[in-house]
Coordinates of C-alpha atoms in Angstrom, one line a residue:
X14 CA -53.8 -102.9 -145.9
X15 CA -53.9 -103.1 -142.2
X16 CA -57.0 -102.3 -142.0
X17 CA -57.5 -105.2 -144.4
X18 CA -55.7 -107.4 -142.5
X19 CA -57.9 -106.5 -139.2
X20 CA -61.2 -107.7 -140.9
X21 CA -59.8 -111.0 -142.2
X22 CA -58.2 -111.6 -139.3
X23 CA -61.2 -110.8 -137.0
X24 CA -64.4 -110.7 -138.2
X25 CA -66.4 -113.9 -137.2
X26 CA -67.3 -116.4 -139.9
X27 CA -70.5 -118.5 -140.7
X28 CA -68.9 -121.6 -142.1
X29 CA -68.0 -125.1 -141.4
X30 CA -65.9 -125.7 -138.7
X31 CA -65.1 -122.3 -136.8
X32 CA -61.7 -122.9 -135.4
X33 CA -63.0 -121.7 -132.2
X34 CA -65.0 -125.1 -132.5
X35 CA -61.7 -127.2 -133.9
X36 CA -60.0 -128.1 -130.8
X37 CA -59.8 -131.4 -128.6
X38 CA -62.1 -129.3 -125.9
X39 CA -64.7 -128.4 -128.2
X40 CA -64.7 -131.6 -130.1
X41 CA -64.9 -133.8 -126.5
X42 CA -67.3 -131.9 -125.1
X43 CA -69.5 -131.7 -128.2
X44 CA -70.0 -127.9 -128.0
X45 CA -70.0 -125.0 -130.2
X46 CA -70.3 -122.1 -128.5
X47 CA -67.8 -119.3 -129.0
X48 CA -67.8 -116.3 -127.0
X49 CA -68.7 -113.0 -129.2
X50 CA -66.3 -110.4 -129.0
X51 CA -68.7 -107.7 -128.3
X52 CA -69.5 -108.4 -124.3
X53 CA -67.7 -111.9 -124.2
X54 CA -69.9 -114.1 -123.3
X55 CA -71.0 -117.5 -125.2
X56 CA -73.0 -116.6 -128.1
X57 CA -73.1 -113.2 -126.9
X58 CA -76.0 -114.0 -123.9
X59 CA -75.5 -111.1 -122.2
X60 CA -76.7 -108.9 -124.9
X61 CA -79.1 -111.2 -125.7
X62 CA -78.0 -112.2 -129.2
X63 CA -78.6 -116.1 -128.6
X64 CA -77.5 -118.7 -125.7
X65 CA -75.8 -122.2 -126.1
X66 CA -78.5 -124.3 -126.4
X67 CA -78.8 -128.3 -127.0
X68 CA -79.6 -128.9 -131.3
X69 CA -82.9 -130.5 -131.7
X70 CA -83.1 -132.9 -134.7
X71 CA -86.0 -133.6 -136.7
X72 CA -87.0 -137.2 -136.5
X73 CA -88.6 -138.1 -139.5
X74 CA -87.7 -141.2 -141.9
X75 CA -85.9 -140.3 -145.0
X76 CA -85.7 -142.3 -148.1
X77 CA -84.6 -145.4 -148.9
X78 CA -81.6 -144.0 -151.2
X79 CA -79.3 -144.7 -148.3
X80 CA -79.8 -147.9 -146.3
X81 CA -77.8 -147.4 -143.3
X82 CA -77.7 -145.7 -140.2
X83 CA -75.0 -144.3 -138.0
X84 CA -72.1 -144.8 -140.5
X85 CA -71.3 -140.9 -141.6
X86 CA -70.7 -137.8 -140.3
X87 CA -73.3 -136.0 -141.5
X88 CA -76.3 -138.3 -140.7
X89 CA -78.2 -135.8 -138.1
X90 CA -75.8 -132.7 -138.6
X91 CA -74.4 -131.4 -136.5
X92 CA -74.7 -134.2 -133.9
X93 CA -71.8 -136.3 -134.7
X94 CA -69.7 -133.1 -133.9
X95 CA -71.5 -131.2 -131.9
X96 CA -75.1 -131.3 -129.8
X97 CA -74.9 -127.8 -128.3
X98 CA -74.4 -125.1 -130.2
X99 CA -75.4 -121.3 -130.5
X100 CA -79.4 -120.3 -130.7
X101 CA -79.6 -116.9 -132.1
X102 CA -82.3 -114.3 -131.6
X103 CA -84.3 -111.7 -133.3
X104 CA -82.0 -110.7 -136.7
X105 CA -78.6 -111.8 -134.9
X106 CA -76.9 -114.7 -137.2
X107 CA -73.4 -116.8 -136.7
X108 CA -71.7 -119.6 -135.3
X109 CA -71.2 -117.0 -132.2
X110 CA -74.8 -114.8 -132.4
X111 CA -71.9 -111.8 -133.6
X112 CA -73.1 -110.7 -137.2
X113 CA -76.6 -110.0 -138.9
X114 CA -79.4 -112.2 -140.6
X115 CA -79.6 -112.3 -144.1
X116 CA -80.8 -108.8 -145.3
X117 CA -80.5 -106.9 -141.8
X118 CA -77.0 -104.6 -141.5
X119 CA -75.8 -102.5 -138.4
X120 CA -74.4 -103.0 -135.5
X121 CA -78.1 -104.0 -133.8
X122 CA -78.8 -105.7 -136.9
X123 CA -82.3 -103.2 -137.3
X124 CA -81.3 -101.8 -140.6
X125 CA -83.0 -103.8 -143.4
X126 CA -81.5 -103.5 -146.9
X127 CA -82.1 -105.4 -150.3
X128 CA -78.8 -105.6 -152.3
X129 CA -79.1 -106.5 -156.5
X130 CA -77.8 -109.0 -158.6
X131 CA -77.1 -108.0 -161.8
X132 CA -76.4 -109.6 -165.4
X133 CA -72.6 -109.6 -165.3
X134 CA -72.1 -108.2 -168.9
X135 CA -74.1 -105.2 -167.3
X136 CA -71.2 -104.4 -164.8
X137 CA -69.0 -101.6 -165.1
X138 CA -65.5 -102.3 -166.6
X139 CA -64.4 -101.3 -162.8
X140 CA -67.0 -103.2 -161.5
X141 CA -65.8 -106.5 -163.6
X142 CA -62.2 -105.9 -162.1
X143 CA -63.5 -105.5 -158.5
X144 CA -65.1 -108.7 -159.0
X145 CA -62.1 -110.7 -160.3
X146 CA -60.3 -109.0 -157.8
X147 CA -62.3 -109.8 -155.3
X148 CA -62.5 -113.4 -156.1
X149 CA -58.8 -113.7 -156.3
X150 CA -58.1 -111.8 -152.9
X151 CA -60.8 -114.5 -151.3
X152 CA -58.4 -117.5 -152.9
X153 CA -55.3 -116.1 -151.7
X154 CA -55.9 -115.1 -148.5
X155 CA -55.7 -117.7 -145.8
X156 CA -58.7 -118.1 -143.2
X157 CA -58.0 -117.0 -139.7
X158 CA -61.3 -118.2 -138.7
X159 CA -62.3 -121.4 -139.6
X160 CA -60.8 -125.1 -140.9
X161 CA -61.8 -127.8 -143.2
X162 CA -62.0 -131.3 -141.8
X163 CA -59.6 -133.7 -143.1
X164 CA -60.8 -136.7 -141.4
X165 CA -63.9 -138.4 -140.1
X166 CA -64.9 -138.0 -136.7
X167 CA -64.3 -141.6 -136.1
X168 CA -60.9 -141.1 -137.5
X169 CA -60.2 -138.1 -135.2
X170 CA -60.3 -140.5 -132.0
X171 CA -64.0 -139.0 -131.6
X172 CA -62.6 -135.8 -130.9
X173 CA -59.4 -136.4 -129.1
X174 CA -57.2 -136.1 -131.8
X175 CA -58.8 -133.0 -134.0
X176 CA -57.8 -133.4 -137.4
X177 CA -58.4 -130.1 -139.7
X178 CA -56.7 -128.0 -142.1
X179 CA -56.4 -124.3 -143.3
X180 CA -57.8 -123.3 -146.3
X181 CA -58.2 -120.2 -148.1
X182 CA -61.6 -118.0 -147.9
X183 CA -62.6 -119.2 -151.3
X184 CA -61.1 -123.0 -150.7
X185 CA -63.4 -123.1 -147.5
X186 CA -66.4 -122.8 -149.8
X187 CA -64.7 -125.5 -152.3
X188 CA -64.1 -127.8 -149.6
X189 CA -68.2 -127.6 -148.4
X190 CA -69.3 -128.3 -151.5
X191 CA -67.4 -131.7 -152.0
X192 CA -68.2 -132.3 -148.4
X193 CA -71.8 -132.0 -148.8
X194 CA -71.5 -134.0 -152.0
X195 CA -68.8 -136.6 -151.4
X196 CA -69.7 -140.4 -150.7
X197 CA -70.3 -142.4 -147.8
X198 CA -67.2 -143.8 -146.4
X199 CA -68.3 -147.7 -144.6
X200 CA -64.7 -148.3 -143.8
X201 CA -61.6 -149.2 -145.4
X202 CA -60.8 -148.6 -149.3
X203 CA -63.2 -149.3 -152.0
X204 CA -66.0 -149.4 -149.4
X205 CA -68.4 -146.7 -149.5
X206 CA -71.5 -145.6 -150.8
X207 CA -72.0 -143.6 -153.5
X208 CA -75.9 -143.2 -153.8
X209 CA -75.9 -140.2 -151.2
X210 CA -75.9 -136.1 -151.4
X211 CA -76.5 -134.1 -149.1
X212 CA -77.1 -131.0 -151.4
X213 CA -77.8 -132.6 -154.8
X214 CA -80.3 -134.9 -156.7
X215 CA -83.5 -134.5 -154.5
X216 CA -85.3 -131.5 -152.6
X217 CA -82.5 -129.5 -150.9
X218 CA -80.6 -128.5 -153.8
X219 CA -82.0 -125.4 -154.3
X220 CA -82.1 -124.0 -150.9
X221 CA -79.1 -125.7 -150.2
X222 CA -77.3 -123.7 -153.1
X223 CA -79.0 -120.6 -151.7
X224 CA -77.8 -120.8 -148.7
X225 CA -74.0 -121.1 -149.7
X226 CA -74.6 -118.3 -152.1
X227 CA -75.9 -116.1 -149.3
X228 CA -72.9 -117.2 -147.0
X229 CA -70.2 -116.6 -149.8
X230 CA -71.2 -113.1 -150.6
X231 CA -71.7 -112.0 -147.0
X232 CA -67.9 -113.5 -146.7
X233 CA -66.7 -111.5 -149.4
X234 CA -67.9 -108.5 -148.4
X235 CA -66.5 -108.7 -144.6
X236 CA -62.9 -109.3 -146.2
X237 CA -63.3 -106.9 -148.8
X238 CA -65.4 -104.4 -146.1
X239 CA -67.6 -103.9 -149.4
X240 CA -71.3 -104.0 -148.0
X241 CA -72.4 -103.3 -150.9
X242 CA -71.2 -106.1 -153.1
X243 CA -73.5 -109.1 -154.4
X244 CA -72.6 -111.8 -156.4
X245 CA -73.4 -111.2 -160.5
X246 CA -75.3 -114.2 -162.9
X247 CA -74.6 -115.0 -166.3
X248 CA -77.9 -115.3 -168.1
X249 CA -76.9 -118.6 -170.2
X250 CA -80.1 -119.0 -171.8
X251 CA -79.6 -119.6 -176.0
X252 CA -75.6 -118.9 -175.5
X253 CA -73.9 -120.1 -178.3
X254 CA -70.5 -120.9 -176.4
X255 CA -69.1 -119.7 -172.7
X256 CA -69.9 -115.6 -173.0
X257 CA -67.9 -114.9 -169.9
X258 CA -64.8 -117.1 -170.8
X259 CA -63.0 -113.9 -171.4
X260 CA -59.4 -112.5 -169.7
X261 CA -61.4 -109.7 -168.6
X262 CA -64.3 -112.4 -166.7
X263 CA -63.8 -115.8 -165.9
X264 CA -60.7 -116.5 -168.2
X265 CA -60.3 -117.4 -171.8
X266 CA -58.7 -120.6 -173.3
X267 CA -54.9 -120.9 -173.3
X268 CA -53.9 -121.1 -176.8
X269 CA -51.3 -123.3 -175.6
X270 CA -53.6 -126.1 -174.2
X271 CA -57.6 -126.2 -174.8
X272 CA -57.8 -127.4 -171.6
X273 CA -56.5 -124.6 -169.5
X274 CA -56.7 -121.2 -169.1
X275 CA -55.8 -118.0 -171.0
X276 CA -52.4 -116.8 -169.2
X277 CA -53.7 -113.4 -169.2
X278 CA -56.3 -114.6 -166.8
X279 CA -55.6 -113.8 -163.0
X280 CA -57.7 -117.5 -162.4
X281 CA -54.7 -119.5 -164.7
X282 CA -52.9 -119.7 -161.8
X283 CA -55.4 -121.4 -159.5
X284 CA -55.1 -124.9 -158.0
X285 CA -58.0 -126.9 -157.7
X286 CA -58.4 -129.3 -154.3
X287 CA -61.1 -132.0 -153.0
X288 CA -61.3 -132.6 -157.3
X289 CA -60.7 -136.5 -157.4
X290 CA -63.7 -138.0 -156.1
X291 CA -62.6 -141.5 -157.4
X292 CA -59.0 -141.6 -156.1
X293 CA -60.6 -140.4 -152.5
X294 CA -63.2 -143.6 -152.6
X295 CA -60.3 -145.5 -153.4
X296 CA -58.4 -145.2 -150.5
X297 CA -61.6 -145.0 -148.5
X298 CA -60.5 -141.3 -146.9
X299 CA -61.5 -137.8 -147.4
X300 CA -60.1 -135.1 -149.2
X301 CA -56.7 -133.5 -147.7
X302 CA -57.4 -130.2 -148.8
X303 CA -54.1 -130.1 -150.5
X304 CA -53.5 -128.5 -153.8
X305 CA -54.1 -130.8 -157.1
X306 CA -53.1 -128.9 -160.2
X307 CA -54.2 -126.3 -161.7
X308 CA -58.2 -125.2 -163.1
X309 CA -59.1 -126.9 -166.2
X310 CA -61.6 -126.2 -168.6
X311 CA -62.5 -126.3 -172.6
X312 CA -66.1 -125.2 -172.8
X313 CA -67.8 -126.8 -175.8
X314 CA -65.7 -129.5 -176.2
X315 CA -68.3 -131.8 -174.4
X316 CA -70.0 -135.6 -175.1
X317 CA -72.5 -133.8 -177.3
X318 CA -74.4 -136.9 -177.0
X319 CA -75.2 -136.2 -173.9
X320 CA -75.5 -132.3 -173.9
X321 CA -76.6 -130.5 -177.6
X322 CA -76.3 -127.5 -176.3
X323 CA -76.6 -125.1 -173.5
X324 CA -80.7 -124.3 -172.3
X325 CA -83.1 -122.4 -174.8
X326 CA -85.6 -119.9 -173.2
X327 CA -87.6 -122.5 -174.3
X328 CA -86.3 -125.2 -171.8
X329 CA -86.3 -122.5 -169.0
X330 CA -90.3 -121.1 -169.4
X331 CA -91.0 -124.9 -169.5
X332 CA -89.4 -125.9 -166.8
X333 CA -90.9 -122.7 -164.6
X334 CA -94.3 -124.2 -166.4
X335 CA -94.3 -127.1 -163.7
X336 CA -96.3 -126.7 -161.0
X337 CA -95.2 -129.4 -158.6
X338 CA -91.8 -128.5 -156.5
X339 CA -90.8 -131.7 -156.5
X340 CA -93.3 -135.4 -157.2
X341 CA -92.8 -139.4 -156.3
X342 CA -89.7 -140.7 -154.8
X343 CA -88.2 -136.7 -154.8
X344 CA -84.9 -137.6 -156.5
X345 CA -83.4 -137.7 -159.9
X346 CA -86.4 -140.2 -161.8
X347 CA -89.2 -137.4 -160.4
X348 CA -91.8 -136.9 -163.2
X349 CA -93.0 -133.3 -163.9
X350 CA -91.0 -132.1 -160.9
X351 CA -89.6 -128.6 -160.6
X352 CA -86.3 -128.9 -159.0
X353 CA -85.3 -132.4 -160.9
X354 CA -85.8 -130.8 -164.0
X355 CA -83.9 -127.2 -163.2
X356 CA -81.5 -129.5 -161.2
X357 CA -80.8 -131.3 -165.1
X358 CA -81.8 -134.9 -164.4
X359 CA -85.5 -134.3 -165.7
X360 CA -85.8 -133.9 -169.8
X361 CA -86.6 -130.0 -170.0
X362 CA -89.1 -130.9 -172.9
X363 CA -91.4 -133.2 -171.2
X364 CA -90.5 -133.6 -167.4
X365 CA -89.7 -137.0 -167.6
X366 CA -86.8 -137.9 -165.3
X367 CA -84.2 -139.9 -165.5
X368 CA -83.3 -138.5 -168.6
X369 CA -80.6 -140.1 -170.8
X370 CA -79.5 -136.3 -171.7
X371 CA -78.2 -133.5 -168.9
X372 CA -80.2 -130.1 -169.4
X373 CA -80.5 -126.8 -167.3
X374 CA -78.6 -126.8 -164.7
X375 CA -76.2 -130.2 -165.0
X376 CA -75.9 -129.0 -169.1
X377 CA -73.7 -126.1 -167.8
X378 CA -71.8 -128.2 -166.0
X379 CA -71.1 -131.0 -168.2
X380 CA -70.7 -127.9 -170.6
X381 CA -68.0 -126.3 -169.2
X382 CA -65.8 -129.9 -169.5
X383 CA -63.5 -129.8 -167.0
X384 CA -63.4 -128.8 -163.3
X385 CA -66.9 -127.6 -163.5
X386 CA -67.8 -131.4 -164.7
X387 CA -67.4 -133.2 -160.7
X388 CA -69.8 -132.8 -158.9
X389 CA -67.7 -133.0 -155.5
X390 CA -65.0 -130.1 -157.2
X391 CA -67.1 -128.0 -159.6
X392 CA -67.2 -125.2 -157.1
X393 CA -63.2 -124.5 -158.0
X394 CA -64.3 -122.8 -160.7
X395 CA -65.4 -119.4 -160.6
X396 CA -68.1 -119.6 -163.2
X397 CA -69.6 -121.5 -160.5
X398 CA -70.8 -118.9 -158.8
X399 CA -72.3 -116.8 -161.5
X400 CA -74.0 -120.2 -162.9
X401 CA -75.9 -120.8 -159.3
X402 CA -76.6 -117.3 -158.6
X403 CA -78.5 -118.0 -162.2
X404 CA -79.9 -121.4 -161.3
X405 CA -81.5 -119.5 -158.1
X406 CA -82.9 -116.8 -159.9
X407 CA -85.0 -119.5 -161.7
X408 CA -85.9 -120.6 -158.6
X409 CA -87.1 -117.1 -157.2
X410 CA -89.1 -117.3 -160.8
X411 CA -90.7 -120.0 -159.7
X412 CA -91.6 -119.4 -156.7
X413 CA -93.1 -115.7 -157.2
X414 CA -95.4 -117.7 -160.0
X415 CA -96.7 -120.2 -158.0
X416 CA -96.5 -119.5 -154.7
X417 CA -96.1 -122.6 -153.5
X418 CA -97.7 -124.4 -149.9
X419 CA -94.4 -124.9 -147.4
X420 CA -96.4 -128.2 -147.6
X421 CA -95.0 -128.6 -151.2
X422 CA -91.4 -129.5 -148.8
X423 CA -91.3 -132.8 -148.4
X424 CA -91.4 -133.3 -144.2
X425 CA -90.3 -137.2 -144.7
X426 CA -89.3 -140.0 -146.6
X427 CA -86.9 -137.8 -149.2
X428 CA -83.1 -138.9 -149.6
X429 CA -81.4 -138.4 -146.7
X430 CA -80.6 -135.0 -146.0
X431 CA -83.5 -133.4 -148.0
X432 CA -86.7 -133.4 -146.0
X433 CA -87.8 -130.2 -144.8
X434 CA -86.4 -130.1 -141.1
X435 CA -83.1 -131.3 -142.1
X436 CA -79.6 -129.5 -141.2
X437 CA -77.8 -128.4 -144.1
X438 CA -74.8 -130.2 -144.0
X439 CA -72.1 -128.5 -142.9
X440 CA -73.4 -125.3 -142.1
X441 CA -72.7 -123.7 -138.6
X442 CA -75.4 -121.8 -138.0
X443 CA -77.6 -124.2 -138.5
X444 CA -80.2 -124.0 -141.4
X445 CA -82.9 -125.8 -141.9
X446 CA -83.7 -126.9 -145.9
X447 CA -87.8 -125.3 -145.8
X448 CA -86.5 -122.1 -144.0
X449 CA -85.4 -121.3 -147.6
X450 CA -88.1 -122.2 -149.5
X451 CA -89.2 -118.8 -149.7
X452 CA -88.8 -115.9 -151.6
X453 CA -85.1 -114.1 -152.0
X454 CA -87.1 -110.5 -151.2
X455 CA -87.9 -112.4 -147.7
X456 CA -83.7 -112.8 -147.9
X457 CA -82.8 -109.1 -148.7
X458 CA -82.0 -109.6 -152.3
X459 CA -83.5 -108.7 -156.3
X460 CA -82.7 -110.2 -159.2
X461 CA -82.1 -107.2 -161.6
X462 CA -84.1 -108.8 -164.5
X463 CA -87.2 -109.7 -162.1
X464 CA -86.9 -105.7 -161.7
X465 CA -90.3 -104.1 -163.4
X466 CA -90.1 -102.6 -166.7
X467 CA -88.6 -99.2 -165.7
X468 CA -86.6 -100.3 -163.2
X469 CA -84.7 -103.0 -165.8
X470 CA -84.1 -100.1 -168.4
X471 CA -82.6 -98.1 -165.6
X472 CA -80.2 -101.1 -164.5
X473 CA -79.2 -102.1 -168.3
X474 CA -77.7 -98.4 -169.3
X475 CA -76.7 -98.5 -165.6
X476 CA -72.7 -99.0 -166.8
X477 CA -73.4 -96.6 -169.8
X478 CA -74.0 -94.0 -167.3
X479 CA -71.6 -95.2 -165.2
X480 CA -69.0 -94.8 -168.0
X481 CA -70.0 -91.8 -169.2
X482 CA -69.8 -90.4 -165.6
X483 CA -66.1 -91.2 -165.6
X484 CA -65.4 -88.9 -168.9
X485 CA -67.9 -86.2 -168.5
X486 CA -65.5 -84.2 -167.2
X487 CA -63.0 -84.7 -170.0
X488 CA -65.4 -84.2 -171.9
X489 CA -66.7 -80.8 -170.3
X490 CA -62.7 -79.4 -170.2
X491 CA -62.7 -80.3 -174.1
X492 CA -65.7 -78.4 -174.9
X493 CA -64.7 -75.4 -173.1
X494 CA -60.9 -75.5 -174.6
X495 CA -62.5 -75.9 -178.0
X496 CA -64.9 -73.0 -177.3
X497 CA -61.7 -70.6 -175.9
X498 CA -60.1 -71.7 -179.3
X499 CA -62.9 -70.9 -181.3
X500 CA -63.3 -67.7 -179.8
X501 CA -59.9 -66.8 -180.3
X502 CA -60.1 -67.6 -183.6
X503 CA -62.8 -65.1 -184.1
X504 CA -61.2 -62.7 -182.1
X505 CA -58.0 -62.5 -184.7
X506 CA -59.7 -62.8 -187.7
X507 CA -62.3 -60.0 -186.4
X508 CA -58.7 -58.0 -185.8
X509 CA -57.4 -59.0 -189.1
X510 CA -60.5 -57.8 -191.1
X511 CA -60.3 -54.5 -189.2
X512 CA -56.7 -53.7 -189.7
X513 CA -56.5 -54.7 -193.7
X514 CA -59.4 -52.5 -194.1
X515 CA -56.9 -49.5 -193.8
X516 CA -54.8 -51.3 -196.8
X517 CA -56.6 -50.0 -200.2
X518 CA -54.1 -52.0 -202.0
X519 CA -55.8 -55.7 -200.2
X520 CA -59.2 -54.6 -201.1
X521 CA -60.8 -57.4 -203.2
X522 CA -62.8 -55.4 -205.2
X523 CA -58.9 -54.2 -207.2
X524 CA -58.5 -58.0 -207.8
X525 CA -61.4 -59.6 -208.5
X526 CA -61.1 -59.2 -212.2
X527 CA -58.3 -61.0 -211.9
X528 CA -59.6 -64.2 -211.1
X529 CA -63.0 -63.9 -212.1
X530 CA -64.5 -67.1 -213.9
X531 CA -67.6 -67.1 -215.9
X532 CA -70.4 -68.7 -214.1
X533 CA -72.3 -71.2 -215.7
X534 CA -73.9 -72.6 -212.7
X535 CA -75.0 -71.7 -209.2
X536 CA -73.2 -73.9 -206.5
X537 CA -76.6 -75.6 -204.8
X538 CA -76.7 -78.9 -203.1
X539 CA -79.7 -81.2 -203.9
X540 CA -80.6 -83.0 -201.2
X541 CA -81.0 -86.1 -204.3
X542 CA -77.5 -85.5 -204.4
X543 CA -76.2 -86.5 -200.8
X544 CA -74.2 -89.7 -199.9
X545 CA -75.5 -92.2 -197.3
X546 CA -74.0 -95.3 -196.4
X547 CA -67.0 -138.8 -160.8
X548 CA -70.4 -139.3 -159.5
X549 CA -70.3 -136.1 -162.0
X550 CA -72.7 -134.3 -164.6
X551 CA -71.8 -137.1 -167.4
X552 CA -72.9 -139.9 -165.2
X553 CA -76.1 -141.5 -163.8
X554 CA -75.4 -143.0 -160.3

């Protein structure tokens, strides 16, 4: 436990904003540089794992989606916050240059590994508790490293009057994904814009998503000190309801209440936060970060107008068919486009966007009818997780298929946000969107499916073995018990035989008269004879 406590405590973060970075000095002097533990220096320069450098923007026009300029906080991320920040070098990665690139381990960062993800219902029953376990230690243990932002910068005095708020390891990832996706606020309530996503509805969203995966499983394994783990998918192609909505996965459905969970599920007693996109635009403010109630969700029970049901393997090989990454104006009325049609605004039987029906990835959401249904707080729900590590293994699909030009990212002229030199918003390190157009391999992970032939039989009997590895030894003590009993068996009646030899008076052939019966019929078996037997997935903005 203390050793536990050590690594949550210690171990530097990725994420959005490192509390290093959340004070009035930081914030006035617009720099995020933290020194790195191992020599103490700023971005750890004196081992030469990066230097505090100034953050060079890209330049180029984005589309016309979002008319204004120099209203929010994330327009030319991180500058707002922060124009110096830490350059890393070589395979050195964090908001301080102290932990590895994606794929690289060690304490030089030179050992390169390729972790799995597998099918969840091909995990280990001890594997399926260490991942609820795990998820549940990441919501209840607080972050020592790094805050959520509770107001805009312009709220915060422009830094000299820092206005954060501790979240839990897992809430830290909620609150990025609501603030990536929340609206514009112009000032004052009832006045913002609600055309604008920094992660959704145009080019980014799949390396955006990929990104936050990556971040969220390297997280969970430095609290957990479980370098090993990776983040399973559920394979929801021709489901007939929610397959992991079990007690033993993701929680079943509280007989009690449709809408809730199971009370034999660890994740019933969640509460949700940033979840009421609408009351926030409202009041004009952003989300406090404060607890709203607890997870809700009552898969099936859906506008089935809207969804009919959850995507065939038809829908997916048809939407990996597309050639084009992303066409026209890039956001959700692209025609034969890639991404708009995974993303679930494109029809996933013709390409046409702007569809009046959510398929692929915005069916699952709508789907799932409840948390999971807001855009801004879907990422409360665990299924999250396992539905975007899916989503993304489409993606590494299609890009293994067609092998796409990095000309295929959109340099300009996209929804802000989404051309190729863009930020992620609110990443610290920065990212930029067309650094992750590329291949998951190039990232240091599989999909276990995209395994070849051999190498996917070996993973799907993988928890057989695993089980069977558990009992063999029972198994093996049974066995030799049974054979000791056996033999002692055999022993007595060997001993028995001998010693009622020496009894004339037991000998059979002085009472088989006795019993004798004529015999009509020799006892043979035939073998004839034997026996066999808000802006959210249900809207259009």
């Amino acid at each position: 436990m203390c050793a536990l406590y050590f690594m949550v405590c210690f171990v530097p973060s990725f994420q959005q904003f490192p509390r290093l970075c959340a004070t009035r000095e930081a914030l006035l002097a617009k720099e995020c540089c933290p020194r790195w533990e191992g020599d103490g220096s700023a971005c750890g320069a004196r081992s030469g794992r990066g230097f505090c450098q100034d953050v060079q923007v890209e330049d180029q026009p984005h589309g016309p989606q979002y008319p204004f300029s120099g209203l929010d906080d994330r327009e030319k991320w991180p500058l707002v916050f922060y124009n110096r920040t830490c350059q890393c070098a070589g395979n050195f990665m964090g908001f301080s240059c102290g932990d590895c690139r994606f794929g690289y381990f060690g304490v030089n960062c030179n050992e390169r590994r390729e972790s799995l993800r597998r099918n969840v219902f091909h995990l280990t029953r001890a594997e399926r508790i260490r991942l609820v376990s795990y998820l549940n230690l990441a919501k209840q243990t607080l972050s020592r490293d790094y805050v959520v932002a509770t107001g805009t910068y312009r709220e915060m005095e422009n830094g000299s009057n820092p206005m954060f708020a501790d979240a839990s390891v897992y809430d830290i990832f909620v609150w990025m994904h609501y603030y990536v996706s929340r609206s514009a606020l112009l000032g004052g309530p009832g006045n913002v814009w609600t055309n604008v996503d920094f992660a959704h509805w145009a080019p980014a969203f799949l390396p955006w998503h990929r990104v936050y995966l990556l971040h969220w499983e390297h997280e969970i394994r430095k609290l957990t000190g479980d370098m090993g783990f990776s983040i399973p998918y559920w394979d929801w192609r021709d489901a007939q309801g929610c397959d992991v909505c079990t007690d033993e996965l993701m929680g079943g459905r509280n007989p009690q209440d449709p809408n809730l969970l199971s009370p034999g599920s660890v994740f019933s007693s969640w509460k949700v936060l940033c979840s009421r996109a609408q009351e926030y635009d409202n009041r004009g403010v952003l989300c406090d970060a404060k607890e709203e109630g607890p997870l809700r969700r009552n898969p099936g029970n859906h506008n089935h107008d809207l969804v009919e049901q959850l995507p065939t393997s038809a829908e997916v090989e048809f939407t990996l068919s597309l050639t084009n990454y992303d066409t026209g104006p890039v956001d959700r009325s692209a025609n034969m486009s890639f991404r708009n049609t995974l993303e679930g605004f494109g029809d996933p039987r013709t390409g046409l966007g702007n569809s009046s029906r959510r398929g692929m990835h915005a069916a699952l959401h709508v789907f799932m009818n409840g948390s999971m249904t807001s855009v801004q707080g879907s990422a409360n729900d665990p299924i999250f997780l396992l539905h975007h590590a899916f989503v993304d293994s489409i993606y590494e699909q299609w890009l293994r298929r067609h092998r796409p030009s990095p000309s295929q990212f959109p340099d300009s002229n996209a929804p802000i946000g989404h051309n190729g030199g863009y930020h992620m918003v609110p990443f610290l390190p920065l990212h930029r969107n067309r650094e992750y157009f590329i291949s998951s391999k190039d990232l240091g992970y599989e999909y276990s499916y995209l395994l070849d032939a051999n190498q996917r039989l070996s993973e799907s009997i993988h928890p057989y073995l695993e089980e069977l590895q558990g009992v063999w030894p029972f198994l093996l003590l049974s066995a030799l018990l049974g054979g000791v009993v056996a033999v002692a068996i055999a022993a007595a009646i060997l001993t028995g035989t001998r010693r009622y030899k020496k009894l004339p008076w037991l000998h059979v052939r002085k009472w088989k008269h006795l019993f004798a019966l004529p015999e009509r019929q020799p006892l043979i078996w035939s073998s004839d004879k034997e026996e066999t037997g808000h802006p959210n997935y249900q809207t259009v903005m």
